[in-house]
PDB file of C-alpha atoms in Angstrom:
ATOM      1  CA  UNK A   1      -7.011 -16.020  29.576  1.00  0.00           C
ATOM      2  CA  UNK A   2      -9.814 -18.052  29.074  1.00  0.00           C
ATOM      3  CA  UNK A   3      -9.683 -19.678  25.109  1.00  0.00           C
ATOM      4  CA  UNK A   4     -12.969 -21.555  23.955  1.00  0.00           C
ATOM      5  CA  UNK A   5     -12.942 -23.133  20.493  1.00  0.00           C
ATOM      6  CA  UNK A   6     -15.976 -25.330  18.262  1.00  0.00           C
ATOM      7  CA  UNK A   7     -15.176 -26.736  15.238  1.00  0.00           C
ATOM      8  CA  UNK A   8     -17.718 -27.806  12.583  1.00  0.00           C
ATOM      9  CA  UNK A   9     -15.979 -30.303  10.107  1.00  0.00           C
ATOM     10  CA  UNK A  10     -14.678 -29.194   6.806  1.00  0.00           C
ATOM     11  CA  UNK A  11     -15.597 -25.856   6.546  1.00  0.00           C
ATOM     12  CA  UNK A  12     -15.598 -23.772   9.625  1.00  0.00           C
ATOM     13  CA  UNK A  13     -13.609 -22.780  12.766  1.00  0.00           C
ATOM     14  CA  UNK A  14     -14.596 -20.989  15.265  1.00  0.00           C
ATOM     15  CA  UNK A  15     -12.274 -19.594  18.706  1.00  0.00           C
ATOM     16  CA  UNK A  16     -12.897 -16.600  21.368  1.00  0.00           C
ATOM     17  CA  UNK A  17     -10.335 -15.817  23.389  1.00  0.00           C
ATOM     18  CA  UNK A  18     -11.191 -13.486  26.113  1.00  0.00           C
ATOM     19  CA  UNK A  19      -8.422 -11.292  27.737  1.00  0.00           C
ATOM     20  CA  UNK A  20      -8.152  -9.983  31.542  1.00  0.00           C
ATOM     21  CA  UNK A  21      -6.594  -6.962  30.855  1.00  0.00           C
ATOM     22  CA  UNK A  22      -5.991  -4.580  27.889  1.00  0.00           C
ATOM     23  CA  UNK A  23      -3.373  -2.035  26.550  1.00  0.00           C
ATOM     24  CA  UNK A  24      -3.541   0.550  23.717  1.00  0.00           C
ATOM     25  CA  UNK A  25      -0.228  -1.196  21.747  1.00  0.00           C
ATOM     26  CA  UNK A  26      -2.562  -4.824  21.802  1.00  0.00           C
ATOM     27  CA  UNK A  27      -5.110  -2.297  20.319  1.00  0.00           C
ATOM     28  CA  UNK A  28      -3.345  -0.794  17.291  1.00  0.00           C
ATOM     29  CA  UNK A  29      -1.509  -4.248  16.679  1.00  0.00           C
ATOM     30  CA  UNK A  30      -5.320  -5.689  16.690  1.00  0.00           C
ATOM     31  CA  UNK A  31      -6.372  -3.281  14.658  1.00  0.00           C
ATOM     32  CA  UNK A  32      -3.821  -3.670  11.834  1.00  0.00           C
ATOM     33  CA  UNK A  33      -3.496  -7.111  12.303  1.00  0.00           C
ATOM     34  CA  UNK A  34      -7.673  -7.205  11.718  1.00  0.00           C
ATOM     35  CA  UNK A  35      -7.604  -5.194   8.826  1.00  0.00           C
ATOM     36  CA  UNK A  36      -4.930  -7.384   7.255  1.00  0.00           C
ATOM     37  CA  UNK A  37      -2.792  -4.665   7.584  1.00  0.00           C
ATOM     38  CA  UNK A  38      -3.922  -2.598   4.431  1.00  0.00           C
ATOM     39  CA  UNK A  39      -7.620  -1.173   5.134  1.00  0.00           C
ATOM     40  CA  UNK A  40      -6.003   1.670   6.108  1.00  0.00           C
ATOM     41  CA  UNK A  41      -4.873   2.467   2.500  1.00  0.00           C
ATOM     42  CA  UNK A  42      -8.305   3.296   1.737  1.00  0.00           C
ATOM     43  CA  UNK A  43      -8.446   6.556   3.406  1.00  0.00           C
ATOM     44  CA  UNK A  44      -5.069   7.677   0.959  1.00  0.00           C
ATOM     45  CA  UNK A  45      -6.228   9.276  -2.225  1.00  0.00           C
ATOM     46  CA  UNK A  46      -5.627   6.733  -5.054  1.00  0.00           C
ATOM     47  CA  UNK A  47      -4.011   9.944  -7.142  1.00  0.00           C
ATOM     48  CA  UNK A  48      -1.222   9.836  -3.698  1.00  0.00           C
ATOM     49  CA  UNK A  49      -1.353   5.944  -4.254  1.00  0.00           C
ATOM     50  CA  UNK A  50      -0.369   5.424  -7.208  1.00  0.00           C
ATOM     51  CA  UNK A  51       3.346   7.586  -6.662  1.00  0.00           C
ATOM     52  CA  UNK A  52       6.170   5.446  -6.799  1.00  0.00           C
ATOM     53  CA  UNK A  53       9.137   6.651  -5.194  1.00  0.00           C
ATOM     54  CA  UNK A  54      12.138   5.987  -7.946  1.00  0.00           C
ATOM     55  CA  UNK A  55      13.763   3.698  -6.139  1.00  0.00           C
ATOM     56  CA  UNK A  56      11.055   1.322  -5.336  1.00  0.00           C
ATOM     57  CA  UNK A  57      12.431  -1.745  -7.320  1.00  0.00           C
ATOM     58  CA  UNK A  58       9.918  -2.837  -9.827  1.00  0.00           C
ATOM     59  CA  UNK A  59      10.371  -6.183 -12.069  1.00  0.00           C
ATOM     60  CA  UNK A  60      10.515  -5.760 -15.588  1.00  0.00           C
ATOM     61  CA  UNK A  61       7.741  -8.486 -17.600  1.00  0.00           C
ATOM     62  CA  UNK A  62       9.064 -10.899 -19.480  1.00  0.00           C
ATOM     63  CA  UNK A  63       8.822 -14.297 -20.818  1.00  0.00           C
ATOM     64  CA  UNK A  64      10.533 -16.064 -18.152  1.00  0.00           C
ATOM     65  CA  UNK A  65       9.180 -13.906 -15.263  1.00  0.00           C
ATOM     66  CA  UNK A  66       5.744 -15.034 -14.107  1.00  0.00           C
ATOM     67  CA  UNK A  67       2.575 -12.187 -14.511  1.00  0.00           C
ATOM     68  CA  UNK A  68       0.580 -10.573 -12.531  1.00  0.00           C
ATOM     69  CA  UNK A  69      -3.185  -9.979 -12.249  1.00  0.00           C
ATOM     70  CA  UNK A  70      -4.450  -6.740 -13.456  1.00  0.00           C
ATOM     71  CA  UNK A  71      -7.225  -4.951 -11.810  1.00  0.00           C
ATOM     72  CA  UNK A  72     -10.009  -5.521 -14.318  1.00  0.00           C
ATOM     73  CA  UNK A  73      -9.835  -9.117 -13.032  1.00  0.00           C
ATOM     74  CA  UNK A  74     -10.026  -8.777  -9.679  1.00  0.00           C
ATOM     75  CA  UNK A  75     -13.726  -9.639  -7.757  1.00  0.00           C
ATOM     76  CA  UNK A  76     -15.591  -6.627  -9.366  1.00  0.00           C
ATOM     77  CA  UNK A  77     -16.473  -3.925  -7.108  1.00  0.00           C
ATOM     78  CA  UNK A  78     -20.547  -2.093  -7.261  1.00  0.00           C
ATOM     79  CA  UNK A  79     -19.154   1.514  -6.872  1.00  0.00           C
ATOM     80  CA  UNK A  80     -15.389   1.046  -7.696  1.00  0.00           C
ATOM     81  CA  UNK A  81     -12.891   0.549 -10.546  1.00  0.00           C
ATOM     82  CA  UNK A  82      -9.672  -0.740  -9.230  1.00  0.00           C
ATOM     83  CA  UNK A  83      -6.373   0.335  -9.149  1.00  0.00           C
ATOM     84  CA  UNK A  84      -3.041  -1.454  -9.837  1.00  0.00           C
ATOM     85  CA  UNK A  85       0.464  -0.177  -8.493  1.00  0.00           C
ATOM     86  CA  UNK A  86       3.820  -1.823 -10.032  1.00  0.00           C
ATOM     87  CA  UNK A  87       4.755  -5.083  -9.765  1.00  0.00           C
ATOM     88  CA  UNK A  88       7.545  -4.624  -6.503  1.00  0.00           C
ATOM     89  CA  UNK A  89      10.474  -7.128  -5.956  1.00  0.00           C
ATOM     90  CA  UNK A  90      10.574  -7.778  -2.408  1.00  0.00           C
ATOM     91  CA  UNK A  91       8.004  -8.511   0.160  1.00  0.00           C
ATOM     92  CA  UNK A  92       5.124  -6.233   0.540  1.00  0.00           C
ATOM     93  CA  UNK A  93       5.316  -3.661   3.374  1.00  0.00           C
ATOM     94  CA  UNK A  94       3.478  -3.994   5.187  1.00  0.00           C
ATOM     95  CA  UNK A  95       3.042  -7.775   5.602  1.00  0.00           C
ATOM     96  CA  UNK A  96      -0.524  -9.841   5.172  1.00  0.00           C
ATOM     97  CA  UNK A  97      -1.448 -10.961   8.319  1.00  0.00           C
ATOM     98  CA  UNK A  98      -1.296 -14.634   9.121  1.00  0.00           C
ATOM     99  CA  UNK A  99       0.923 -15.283   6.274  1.00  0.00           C
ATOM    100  CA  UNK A 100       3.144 -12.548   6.853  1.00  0.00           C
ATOM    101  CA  UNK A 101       6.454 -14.242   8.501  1.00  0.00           C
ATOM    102  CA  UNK A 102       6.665 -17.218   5.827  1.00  0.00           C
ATOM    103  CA  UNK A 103       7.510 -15.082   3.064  1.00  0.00           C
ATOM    104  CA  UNK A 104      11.423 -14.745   1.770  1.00  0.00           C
ATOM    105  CA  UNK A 105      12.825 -12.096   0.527  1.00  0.00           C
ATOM    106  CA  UNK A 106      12.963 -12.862  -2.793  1.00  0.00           C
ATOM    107  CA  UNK A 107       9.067 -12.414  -3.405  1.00  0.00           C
ATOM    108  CA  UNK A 108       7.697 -10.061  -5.480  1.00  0.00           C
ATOM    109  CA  UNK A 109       3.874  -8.824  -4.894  1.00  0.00           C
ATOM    110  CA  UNK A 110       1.854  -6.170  -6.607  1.00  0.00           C
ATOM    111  CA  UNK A 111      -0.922  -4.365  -4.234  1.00  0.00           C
ATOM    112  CA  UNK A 112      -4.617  -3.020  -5.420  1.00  0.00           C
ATOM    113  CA  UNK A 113      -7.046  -0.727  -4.033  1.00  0.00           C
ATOM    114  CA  UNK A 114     -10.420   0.882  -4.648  1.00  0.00           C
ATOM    115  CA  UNK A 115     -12.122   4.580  -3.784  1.00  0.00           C
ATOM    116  CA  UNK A 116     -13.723   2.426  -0.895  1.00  0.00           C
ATOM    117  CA  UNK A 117     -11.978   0.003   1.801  1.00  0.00           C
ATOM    118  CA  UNK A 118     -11.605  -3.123  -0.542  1.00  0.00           C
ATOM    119  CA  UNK A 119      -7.792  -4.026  -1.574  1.00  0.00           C
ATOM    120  CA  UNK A 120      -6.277  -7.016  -2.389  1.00  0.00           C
ATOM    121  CA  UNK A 121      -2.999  -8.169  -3.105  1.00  0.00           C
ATOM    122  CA  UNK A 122      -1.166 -10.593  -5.144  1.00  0.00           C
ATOM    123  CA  UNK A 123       2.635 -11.857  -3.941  1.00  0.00           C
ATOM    124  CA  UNK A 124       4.462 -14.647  -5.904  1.00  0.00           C
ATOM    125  CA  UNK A 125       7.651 -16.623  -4.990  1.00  0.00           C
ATOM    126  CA  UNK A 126       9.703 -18.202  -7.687  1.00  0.00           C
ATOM    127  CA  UNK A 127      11.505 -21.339  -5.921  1.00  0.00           C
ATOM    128  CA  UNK A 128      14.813 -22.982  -7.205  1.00  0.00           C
ATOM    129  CA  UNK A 129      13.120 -26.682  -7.845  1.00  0.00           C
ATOM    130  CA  UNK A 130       8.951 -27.895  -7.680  1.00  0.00           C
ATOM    131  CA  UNK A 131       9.936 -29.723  -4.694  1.00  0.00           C
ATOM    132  CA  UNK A 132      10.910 -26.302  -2.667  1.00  0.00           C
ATOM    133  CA  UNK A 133       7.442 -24.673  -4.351  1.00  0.00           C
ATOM    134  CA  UNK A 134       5.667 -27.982  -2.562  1.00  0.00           C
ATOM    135  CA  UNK A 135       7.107 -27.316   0.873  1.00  0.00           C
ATOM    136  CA  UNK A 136       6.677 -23.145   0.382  1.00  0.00           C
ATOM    137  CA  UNK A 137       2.852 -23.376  -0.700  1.00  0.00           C
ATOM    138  CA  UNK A 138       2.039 -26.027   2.261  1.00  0.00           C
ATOM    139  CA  UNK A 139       3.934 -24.213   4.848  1.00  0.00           C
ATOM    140  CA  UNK A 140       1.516 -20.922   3.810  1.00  0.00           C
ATOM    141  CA  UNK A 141      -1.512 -23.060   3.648  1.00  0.00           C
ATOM    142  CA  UNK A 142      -0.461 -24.398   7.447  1.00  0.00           C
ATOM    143  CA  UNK A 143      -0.393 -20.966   8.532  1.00  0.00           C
ATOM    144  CA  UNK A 144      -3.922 -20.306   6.874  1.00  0.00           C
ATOM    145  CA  UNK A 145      -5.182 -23.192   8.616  1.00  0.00           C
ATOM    146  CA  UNK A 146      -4.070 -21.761  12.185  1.00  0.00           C
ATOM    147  CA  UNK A 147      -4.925 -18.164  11.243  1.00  0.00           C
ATOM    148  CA  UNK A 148      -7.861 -17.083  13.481  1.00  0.00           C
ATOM    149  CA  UNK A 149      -6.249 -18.847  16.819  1.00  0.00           C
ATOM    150  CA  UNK A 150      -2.793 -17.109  15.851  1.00  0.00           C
ATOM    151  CA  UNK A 151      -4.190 -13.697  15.845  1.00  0.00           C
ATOM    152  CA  UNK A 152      -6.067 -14.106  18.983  1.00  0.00           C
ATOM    153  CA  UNK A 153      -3.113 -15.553  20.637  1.00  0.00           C
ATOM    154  CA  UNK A 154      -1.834 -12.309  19.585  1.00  0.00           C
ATOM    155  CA  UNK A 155      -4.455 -10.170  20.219  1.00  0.00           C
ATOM    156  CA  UNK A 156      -6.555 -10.624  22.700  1.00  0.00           C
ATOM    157  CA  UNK A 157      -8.953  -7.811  21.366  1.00  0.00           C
ATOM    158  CA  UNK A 158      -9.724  -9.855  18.619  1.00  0.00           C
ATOM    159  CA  UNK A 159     -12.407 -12.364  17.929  1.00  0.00           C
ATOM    160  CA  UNK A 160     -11.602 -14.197  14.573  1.00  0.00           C
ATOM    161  CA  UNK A 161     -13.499 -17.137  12.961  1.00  0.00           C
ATOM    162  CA  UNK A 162     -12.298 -18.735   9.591  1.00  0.00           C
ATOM    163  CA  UNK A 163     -13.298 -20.669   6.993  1.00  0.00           C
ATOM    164  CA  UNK A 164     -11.841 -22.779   4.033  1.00  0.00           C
ATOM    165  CA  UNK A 165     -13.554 -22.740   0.709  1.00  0.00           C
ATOM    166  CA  UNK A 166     -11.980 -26.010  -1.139  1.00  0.00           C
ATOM    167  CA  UNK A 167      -9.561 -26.761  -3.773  1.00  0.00           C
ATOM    168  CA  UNK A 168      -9.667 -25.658  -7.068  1.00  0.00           C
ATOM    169  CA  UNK A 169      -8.316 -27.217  -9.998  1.00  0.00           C
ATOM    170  CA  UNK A 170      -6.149 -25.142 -12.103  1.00  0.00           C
ATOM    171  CA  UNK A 171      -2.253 -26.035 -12.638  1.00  0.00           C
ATOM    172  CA  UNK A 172      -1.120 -27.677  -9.407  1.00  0.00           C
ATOM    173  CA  UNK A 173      -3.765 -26.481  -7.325  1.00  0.00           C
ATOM    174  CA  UNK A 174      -5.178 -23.721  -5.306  1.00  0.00           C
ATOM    175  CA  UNK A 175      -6.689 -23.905  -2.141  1.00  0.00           C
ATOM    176  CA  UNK A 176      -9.365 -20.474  -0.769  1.00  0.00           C
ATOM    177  CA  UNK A 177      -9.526 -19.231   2.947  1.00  0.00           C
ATOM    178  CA  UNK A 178     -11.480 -17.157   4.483  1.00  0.00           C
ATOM    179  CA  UNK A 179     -11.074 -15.412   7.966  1.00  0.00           C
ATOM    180  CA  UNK A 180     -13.164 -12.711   9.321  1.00  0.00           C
ATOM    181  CA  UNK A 181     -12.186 -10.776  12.399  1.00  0.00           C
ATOM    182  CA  UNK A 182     -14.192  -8.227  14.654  1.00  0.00           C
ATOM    183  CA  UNK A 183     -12.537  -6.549  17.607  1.00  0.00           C
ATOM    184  CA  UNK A 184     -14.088  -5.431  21.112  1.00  0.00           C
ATOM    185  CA  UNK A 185     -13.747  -1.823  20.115  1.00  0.00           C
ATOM    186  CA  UNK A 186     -16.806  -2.722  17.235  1.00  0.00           C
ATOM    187  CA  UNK A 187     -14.424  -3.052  13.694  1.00  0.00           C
ATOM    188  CA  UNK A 188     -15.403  -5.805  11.579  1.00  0.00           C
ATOM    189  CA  UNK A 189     -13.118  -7.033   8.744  1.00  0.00           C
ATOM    190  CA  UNK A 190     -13.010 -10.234   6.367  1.00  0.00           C
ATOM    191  CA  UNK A 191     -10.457 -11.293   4.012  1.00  0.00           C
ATOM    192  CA  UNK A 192      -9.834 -13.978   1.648  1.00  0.00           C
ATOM    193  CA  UNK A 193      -6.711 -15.923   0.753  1.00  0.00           C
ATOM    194  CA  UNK A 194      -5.521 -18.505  -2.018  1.00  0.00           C
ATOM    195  CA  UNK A 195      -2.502 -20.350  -2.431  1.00  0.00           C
ATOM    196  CA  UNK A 196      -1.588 -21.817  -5.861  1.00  0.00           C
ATOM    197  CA  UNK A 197       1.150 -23.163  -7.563  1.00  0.00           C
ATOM    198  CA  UNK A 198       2.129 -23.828 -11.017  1.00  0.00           C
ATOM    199  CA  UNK A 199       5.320 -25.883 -11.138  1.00  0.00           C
ATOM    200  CA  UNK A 200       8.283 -24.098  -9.097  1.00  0.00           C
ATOM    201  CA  UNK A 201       6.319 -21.000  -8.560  1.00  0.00           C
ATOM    202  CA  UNK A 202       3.841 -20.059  -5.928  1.00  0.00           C
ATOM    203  CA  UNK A 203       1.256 -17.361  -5.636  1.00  0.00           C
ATOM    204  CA  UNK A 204      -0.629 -15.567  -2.775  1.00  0.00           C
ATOM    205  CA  UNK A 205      -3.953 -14.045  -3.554  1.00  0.00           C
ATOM    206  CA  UNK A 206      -5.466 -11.860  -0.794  1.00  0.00           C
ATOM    207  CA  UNK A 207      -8.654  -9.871  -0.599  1.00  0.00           C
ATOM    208  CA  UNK A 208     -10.340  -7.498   2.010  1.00  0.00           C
ATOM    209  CA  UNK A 209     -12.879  -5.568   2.733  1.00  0.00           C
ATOM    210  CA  UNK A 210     -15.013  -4.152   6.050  1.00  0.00           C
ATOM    211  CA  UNK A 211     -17.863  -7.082   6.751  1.00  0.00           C
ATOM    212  CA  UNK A 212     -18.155 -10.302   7.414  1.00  0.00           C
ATOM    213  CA  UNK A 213     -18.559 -13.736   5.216  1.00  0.00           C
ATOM    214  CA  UNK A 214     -21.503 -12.413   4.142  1.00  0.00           C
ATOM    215  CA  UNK A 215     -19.992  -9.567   2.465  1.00  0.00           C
ATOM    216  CA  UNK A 216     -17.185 -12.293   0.738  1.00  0.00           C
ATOM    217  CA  UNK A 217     -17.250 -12.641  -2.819  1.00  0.00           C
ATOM    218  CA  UNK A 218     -15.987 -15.738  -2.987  1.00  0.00           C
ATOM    219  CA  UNK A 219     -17.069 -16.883  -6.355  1.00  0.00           C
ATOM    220  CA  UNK A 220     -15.892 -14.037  -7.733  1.00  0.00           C
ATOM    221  CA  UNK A 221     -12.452 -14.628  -5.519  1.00  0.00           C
ATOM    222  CA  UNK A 222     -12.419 -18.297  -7.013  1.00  0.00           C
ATOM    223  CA  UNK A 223     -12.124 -17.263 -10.628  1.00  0.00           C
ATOM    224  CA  UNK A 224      -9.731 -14.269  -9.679  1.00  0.00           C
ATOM    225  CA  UNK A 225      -7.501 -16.932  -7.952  1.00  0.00           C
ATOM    226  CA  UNK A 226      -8.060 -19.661 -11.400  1.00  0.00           C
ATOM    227  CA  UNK A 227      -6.904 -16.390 -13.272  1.00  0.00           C
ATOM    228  CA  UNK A 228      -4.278 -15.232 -10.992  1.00  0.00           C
ATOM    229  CA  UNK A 229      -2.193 -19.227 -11.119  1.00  0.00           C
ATOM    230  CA  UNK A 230      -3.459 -19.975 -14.920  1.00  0.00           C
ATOM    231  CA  UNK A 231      -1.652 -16.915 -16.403  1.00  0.00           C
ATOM    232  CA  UNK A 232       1.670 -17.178 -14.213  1.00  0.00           C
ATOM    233  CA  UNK A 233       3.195 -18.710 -17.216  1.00  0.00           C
TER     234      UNK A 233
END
């Protein structure tokens, strides 16, 4: 395999890797992997999304537990309300690409979805002290960083390029990715990511679409993300 990469400083990443041979399992791992492993949902009807089986276990608000966005302040969509399911304990299944394989067990997440291929998804880790919310967030942010080489290492049917999008100042922090994938087969897919923190807890903000950066709403994904750390507590 030949692997080229060009950097351009401080916002953008670029790497190809080119494969010499291919196989229908590097395919469908590509595929969901390049849809950040939810685009799929879109093609459910939200009245068949929205059932909960009964033991799904769901997390109970309260004052000590940390909240959740709801869908009227997500990044708004031209053609599409969205839709909200329970807040879940557990990690979400199944994972967000990239970020995936860094999250514990005792996460919690809450997924959203529109009538059209947009979804997003919010997961949130409460750790024991700040100092273990520190390490968590910049462990997920390291993984962002090396997100578009890791999935072509993975897959070499995918081309990925990322971005990042800067620091935002709300509680301890947030930080806004960007990674956009397209695949040899012709499917084109961007999502966006934020990491915050506030104190001992850390959240995960992801959004996707079909596209490309130019179909990002990034602004919009920047004040979801000030929302989604300001009201934890």
């Amino acid at each position: 395999m030949n692997i080229r990469t060009r950097v351009r400083t401080g916002t953008r990443l670029r790497t190809r890797l080119r494969p010499q041979g291919r196989t229908r399992g590097i395919r469908l791992a590509a595929a969901a992997l390049a849809a950040g492993a939810a685009l799929t949902a879109a093609a459910v009807p939200a009245a068949a999304r929205t059932a909960v089986s009964d033991d799904t276990p769901r997390i109970a608000a309260s004052d000590d537990t940390p909240r959740y966005l709801e869908p009227a302040e997500l990044p708004p969509h031209p053609s599409s309300p969205w839709y909200a399911g329970p807040v879940t304990a557990g990690q979400p299944d199944p994972l967000p690409m990239c970020v995936g394989e860094a999250l514990p067990s005792i996460a919690s997440h809450r997924s959203f979805w529109t009538d059209y291929d947009t979804n997003a998804e919010q997961i949130t880790v409460v750790e024991r002290s700040t100092q273990r919310a520190k390490d968590f967030a910049a462990l997920l942010r390291k993984d962002l960083d090396g997100c578009a080489k890791k999935l072509m290492r993975q897959n070499p049917d995918v081309t990925a390029e990322q971005k990042y999008y800067g620091r935002l100042n709300v509680e301890e922090g947030a930080h806004v990715y960007g990674v956009h994938t397209t695949t040899t087969w012709g499917a084109s897919d961007i999502a966006l990511f934020s990491v915050g923190r506030d104190g001992n807890t850390v959240t995960l903000v992801r959004w996707a679409q079909l596209g490309g950066f130019r179909d990002a709403q990034v602004d919009d994904f920047r004040t979801t993300t000030v929302t989604a750390v300001d009201k934890l507590y």
